[in-house]
Amino acid sequence: MSYDVHITKAEHWIYSKKNPIAVEDIEKVSDLLDTFKGVPFRYKDGRLMISSADERVIGLMIEIANRIDARVQGDDGEYYNNDENKYPQPPEYLKQDLNEPEVDILDEKKQFVESLGINKEILHPKYGTGEIIEILGEGMDTELVVKFTDKEKTTRLLAYYAPISF
């Protein structure tokens, strides 16, 4: 199961239906959503959400939230803001539609994903150290099944979006 990050107008994302992001709000950020078509946002139960966002996508989410008087919150209830400027702008390759057949993927990220392998150890900022036990899919759809040291169950991550390193 992936870790979701939400843009919500509610006190907590689970109450987004009671205080939803409205059509007018979406219109206020339509330029960003159109520009960054490569970020697979989903609108669900009054909130915008994405699975396995890295720090650059969280930076974009903060910018969207600021425009519509909303907040960015992780599944565990933690809030994200950019007070310390630690969330950079999303990379250029996210300005393209991921459904287009010829997506110009950032070479560095592509090389990183291609270097991943079974039994390879990775580091995730939230989950800690883990070992890749299975790789599913390919390209932008590469999914990792990881057994993290401090978790009983395995975790599934999208390799291109998860904030992982070696």
PDB file of C-alpha atoms in Angstrom, residues 5 24 47 53 67 97 121 151:
ATOM      1  CA  VAL A   5      -0.333  12.983   0.470  1.00  0.00           C
ATOM      2  CA  GLU A  24     -13.759  27.423  -8.061  1.00  0.00           C
ATOM      3  CA  ARG A  47      -9.522  16.588  -1.715  1.00  0.00           C
ATOM      4  CA  ALA A  53       5.015  12.058  -3.574  1.00  0.00           C
ATOM      5  CA  ARG A  67      -3.474  29.505  -3.584  1.00  0.00           C
ATOM      6  CA  ASP A  97       1.509  14.110 -19.660  1.00  0.00           C
ATOM      7  CA  GLU A 121      18.916  -1.948   0.041  1.00  0.00           C
ATOM      8  CA  LYS A 151       7.631  -2.654   9.520  1.00  0.00           C
TER       9      LYS A 151
END
